mmCIF file of C-alpha atoms in Angstrom:
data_model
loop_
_atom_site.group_PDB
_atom_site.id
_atom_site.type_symbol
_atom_site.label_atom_id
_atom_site.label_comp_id
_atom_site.label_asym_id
_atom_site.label_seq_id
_atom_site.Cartn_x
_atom_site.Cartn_y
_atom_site.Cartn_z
ATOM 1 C CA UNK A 1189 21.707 0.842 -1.924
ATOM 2 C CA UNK A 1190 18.353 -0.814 -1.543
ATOM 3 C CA UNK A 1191 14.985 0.176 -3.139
ATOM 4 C CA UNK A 1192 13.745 1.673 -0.099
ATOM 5 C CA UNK A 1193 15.757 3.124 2.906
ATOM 6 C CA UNK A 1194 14.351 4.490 6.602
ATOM 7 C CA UNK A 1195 16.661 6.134 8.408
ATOM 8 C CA UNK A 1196 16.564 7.422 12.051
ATOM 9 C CA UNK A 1197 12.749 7.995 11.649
ATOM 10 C CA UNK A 1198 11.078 10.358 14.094
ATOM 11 C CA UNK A 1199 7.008 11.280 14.141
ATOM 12 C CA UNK A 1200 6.282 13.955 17.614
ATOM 13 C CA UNK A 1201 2.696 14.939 17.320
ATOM 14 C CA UNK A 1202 1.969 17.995 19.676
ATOM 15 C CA UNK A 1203 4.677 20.268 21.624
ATOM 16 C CA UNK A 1204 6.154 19.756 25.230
ATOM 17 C CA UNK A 1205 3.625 18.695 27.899
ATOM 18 C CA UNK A 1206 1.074 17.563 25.106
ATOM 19 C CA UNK A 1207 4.015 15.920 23.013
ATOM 20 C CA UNK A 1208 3.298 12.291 21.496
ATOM 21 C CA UNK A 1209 5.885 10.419 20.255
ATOM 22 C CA UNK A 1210 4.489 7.983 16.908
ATOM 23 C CA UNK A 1211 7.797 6.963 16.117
ATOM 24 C CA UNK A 1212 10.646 7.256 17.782
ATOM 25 C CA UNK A 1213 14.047 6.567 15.357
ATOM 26 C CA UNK A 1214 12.683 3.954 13.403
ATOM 27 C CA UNK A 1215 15.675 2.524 10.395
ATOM 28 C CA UNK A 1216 15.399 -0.440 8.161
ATOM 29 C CA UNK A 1217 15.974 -1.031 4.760
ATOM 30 C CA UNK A 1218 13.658 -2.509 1.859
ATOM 31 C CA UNK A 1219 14.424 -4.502 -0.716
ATOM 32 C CA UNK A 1220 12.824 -4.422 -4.162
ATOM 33 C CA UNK A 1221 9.887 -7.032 -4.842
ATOM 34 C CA UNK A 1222 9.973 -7.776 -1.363
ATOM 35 C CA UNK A 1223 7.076 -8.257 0.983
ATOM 36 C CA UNK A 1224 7.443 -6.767 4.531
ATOM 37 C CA UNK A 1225 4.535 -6.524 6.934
ATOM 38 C CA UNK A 1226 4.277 -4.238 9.618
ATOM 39 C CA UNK A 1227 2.652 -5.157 12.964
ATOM 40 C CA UNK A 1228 2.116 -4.154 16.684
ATOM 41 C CA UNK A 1229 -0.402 -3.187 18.749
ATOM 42 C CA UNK A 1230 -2.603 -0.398 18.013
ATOM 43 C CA UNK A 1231 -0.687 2.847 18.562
ATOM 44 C CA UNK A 1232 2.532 1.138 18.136
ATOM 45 C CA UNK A 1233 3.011 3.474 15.025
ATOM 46 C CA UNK A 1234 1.840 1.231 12.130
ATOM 47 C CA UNK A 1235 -0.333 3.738 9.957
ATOM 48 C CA UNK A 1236 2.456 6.378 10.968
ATOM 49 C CA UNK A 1237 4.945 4.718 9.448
ATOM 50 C CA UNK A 1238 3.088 3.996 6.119
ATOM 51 C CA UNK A 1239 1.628 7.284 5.918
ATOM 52 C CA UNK A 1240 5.439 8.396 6.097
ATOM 53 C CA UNK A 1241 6.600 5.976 3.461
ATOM 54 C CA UNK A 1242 3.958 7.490 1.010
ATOM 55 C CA UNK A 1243 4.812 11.139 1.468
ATOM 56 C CA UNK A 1244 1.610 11.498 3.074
ATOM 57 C CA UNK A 1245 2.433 12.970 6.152
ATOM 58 C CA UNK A 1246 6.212 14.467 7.278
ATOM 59 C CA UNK A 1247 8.575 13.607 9.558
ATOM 60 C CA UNK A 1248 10.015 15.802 12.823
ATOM 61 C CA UNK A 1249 12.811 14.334 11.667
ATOM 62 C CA UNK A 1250 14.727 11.537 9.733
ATOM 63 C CA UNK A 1251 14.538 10.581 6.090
ATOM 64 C CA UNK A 1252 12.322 7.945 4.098
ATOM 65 C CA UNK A 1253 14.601 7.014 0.477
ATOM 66 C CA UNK A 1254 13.314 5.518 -2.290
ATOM 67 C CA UNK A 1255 15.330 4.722 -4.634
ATOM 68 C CA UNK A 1256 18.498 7.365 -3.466
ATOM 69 C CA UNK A 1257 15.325 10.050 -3.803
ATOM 70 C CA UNK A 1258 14.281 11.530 -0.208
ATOM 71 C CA UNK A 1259 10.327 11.989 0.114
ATOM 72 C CA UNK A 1260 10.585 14.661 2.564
ATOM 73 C CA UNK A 1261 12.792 17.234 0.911
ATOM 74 C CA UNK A 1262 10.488 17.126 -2.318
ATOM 75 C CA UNK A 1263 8.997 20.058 -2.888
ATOM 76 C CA UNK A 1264 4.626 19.661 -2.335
ATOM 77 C CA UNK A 1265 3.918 19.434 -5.868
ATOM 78 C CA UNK A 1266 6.849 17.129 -6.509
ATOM 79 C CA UNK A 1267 5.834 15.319 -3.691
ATOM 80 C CA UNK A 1268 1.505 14.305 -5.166
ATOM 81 C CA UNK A 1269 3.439 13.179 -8.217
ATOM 82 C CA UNK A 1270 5.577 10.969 -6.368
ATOM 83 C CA UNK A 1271 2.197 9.847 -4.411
ATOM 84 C CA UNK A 1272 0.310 9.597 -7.697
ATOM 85 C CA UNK A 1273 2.621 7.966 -9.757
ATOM 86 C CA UNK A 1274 5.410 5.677 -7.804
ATOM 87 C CA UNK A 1275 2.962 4.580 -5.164
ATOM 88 C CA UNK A 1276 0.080 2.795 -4.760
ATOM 89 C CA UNK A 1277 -2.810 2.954 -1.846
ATOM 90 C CA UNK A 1278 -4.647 0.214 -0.400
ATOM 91 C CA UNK A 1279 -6.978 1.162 2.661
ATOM 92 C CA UNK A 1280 -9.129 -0.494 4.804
ATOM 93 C CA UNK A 1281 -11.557 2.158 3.529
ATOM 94 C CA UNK A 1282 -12.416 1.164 0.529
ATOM 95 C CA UNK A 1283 -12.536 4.856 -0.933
ATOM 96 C CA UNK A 1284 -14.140 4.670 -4.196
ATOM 97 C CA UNK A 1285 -16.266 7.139 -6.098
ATOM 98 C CA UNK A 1286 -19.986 6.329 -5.499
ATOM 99 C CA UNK A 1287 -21.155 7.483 -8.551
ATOM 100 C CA UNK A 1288 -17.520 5.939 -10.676
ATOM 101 C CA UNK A 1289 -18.381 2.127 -12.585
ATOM 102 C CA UNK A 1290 -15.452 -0.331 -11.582
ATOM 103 C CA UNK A 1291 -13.451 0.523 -14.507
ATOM 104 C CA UNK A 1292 -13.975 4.176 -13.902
ATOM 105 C CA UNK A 1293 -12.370 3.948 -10.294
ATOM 106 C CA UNK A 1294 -9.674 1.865 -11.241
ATOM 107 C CA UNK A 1295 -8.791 4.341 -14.254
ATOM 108 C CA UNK A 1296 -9.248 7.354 -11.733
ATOM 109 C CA UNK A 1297 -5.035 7.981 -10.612
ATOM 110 C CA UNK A 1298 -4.165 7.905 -14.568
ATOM 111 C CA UNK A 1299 -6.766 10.217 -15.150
ATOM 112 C CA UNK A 1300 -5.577 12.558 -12.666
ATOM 113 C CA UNK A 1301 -2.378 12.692 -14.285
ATOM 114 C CA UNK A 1302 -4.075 13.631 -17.229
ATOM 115 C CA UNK A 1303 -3.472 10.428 -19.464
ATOM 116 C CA UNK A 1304 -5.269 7.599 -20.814
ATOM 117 C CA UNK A 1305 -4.963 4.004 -19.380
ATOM 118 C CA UNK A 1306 -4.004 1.568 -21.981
ATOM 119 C CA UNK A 1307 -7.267 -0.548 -22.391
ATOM 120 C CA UNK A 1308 -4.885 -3.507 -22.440
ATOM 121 C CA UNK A 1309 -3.362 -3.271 -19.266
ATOM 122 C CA UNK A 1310 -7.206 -2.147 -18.118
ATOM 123 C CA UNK A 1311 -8.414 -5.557 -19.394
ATOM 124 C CA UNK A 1312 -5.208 -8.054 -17.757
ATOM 125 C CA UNK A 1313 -6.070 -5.952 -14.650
ATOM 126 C CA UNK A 1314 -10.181 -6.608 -14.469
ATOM 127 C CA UNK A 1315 -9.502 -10.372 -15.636
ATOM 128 C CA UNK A 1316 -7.155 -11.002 -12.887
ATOM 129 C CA UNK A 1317 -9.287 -9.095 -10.009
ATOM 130 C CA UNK A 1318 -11.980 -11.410 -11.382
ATOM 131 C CA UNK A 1319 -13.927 -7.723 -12.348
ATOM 132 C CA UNK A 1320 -15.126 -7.893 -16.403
ATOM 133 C CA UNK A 1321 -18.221 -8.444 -15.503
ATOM 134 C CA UNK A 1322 -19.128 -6.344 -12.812
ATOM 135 C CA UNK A 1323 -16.885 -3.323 -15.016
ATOM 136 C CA UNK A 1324 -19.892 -1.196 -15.558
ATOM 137 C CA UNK A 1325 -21.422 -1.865 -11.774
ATOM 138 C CA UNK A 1326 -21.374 0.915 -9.324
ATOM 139 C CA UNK A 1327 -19.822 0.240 -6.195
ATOM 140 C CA UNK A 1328 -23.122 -0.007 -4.063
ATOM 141 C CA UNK A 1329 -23.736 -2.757 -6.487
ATOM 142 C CA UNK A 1330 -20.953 -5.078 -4.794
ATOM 143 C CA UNK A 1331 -19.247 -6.771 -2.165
ATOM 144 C CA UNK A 1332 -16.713 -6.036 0.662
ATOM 145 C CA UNK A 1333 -14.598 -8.246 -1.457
ATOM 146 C CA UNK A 1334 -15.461 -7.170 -4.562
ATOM 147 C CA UNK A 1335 -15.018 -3.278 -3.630
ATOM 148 C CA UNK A 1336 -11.451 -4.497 -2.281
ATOM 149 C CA UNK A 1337 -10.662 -5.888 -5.628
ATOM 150 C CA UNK A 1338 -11.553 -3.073 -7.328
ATOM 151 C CA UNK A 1339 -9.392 0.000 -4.330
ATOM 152 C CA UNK A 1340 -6.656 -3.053 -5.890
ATOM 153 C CA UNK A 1341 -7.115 -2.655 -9.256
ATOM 154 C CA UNK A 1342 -6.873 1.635 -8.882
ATOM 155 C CA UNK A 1343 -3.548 1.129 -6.452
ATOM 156 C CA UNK A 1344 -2.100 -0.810 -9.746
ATOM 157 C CA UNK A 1345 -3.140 1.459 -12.367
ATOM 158 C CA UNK A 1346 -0.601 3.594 -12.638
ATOM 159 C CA UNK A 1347 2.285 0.863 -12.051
ATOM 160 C CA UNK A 1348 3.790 2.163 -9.327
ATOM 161 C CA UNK A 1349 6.933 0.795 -7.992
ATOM 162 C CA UNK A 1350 5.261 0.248 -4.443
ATOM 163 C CA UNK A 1351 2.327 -0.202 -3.032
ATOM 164 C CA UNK A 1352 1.211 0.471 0.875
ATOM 165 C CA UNK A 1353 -1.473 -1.530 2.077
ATOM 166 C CA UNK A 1354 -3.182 -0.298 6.169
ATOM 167 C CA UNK A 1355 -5.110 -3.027 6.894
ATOM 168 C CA UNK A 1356 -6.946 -4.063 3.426
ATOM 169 C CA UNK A 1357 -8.330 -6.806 4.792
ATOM 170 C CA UNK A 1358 -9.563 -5.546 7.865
ATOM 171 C CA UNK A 1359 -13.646 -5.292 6.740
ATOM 172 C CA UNK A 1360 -13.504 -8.159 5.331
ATOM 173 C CA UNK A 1361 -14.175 -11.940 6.906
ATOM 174 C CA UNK A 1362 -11.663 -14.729 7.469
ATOM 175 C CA UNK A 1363 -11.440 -16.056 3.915
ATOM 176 C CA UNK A 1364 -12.786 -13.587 1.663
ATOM 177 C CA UNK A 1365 -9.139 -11.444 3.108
ATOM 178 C CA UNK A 1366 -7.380 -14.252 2.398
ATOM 179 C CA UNK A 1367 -8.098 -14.498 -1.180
ATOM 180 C CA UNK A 1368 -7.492 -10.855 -1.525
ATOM 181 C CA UNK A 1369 -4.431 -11.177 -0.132
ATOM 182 C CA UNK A 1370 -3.420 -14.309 -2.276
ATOM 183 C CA UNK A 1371 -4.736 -11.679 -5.198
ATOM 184 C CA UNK A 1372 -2.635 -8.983 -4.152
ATOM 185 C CA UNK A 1373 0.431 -11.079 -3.603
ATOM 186 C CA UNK A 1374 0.262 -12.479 -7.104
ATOM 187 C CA UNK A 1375 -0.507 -9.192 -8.436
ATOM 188 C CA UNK A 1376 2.723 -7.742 -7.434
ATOM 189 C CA UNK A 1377 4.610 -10.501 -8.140
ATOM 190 C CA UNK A 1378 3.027 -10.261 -11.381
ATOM 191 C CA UNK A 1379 4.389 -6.601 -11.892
ATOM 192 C CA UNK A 1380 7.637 -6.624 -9.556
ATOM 193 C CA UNK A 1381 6.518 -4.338 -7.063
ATOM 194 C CA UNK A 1382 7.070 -3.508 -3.388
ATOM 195 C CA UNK A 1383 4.381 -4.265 -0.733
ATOM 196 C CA UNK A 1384 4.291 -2.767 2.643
ATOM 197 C CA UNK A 1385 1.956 -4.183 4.547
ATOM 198 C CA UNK A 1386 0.054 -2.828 8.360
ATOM 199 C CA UNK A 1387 -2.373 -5.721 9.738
ATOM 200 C CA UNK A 1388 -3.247 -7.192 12.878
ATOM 201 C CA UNK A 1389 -3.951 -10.399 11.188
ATOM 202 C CA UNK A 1390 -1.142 -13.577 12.300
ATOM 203 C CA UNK A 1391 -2.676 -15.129 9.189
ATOM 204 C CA UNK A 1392 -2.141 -12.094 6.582
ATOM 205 C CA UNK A 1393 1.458 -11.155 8.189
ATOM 206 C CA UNK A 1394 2.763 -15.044 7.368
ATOM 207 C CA UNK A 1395 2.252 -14.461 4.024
ATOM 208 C CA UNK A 1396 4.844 -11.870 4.043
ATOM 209 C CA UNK A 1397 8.854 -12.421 3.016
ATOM 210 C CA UNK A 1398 9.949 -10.461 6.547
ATOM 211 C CA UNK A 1399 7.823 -9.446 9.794
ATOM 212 C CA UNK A 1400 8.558 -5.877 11.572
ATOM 213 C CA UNK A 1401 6.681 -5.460 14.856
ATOM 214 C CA UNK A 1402 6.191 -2.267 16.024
ATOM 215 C CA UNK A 1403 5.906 -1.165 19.659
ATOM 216 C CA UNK A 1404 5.486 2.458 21.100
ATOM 217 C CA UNK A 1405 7.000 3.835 18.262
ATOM 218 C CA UNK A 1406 10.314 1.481 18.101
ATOM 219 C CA UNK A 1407 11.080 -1.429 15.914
ATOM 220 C CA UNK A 1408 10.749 -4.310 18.440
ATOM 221 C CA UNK A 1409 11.302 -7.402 15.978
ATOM 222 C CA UNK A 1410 12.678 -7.612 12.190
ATOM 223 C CA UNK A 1411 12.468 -10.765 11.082
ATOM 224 C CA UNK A 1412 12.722 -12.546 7.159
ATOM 225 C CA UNK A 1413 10.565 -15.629 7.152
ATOM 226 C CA UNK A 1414 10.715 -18.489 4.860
ATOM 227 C CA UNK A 1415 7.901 -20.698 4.096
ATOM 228 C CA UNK A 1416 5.815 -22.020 0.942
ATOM 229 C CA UNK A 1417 2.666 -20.500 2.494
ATOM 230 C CA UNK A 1418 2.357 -18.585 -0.401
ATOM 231 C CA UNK A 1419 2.511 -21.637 -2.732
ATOM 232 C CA UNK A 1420 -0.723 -22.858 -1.196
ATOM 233 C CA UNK A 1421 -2.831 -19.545 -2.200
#
């Protein structure tokens, strides 16, 4: 059984004449550690998908697995600890707390689960996003790249199994995305996680271990790449 498993995936937004179809019996499987990004054009189904993959939204139909465990037949509350705990966000929406430090925001999912993060892990996590000394900086005090480091660091803190990127690099300009997303490969490499990746970006998605192209709803194109890209970044 692999770490993640999509079967016969179906999103229908609306009823009869107004009906939309977001994805339309979408099944592939996911390896752990691997890499996978998702492209297509936009409102081929990309952010559907990974909203479905993080229990975010449900499916008319179909199942998303992880690990044996189906997403959609958790019960709601069953379902935010899943979310909190096992998986990681990364938007193109930055999302932090305006009035959170850096090391606040990034410690905001454990505190929601009503622990304490371990300062070491805090500390490997701000030296690697390149963050000790902007910790205590509020996020109007930084960059686009420094405010991507940081939505990073909080989609780590809880070490989930798998994290789901939609377009992280997408406010960001040519190079400053590509050393975030030579930061956030290494990252989960680091920690053995799962990425799932949406961009529109040729240069972000050959990074990635496989490619899935989306279009109108359908998986057009699966296809495992192999390259030493990655040994460049």
């Amino acid at each position: 059984m692999s770490y993640l498993e999509v079967r016969e995936l179906t999103k229908i937004y609306g009823r009869k004449q107004t009906a939309v179809t977001a994805l339309d019996h979408v099944s592939f499987s996911v390896e752990k550690g691997e890499f996978v990004a998702i492209v297509g054009a936009s409102g081929s189904g990309k952010s559907t998908l990974l909203h479905m993959l993080g229990g975010v939204d449900t499916a008319t139909s179909g199942s998303v697995l992880l690990q044996d465990e189906d997403v959609f037949t958790m019960k709601e509350e069953r379902r935010a600890i899943f979310r909190r705990r096992r998986v990681g966000f990364i938007f193109q929406e930055y999302n932090l707390i305006p009035v959170l430090s850096v090391e606040e925001n990034i410690k905001m999912p454990v505190r929601l689960d009503k622990k304490q993060m371990n300062p070491a892990y805090l500390e490997q996590l701000l030296q690697m996003l390149g963050l000790v000394e902007r910790r205590k900086n509020l996020p109007d005090e930084l960059s686009g790249g420094q405010k991507q480091r940081v939505a990073i660091g909080r989609a780590l803190a809880n070490h989930p199994s798998m994290i789901l990127a939609d377009e992280p690099t997408g406010n960001l300009d040519h190079n400053t995305g590509l050393e975030i997303m030579a930061l956030l490969k290494k990252s989960v490499e680091e920690f053995s996680q799962t990425l799932i990746l949406v961009t529109h970006d040729e240069a972000i998605a050959a990074m990635a271990d496989r490619i899935i192209t989306l279009s109108d709803g359908q998986i057009q194109s699966d296809i495992r790449i192999k390259h030493a890209i990655s040994e460049r970044w």
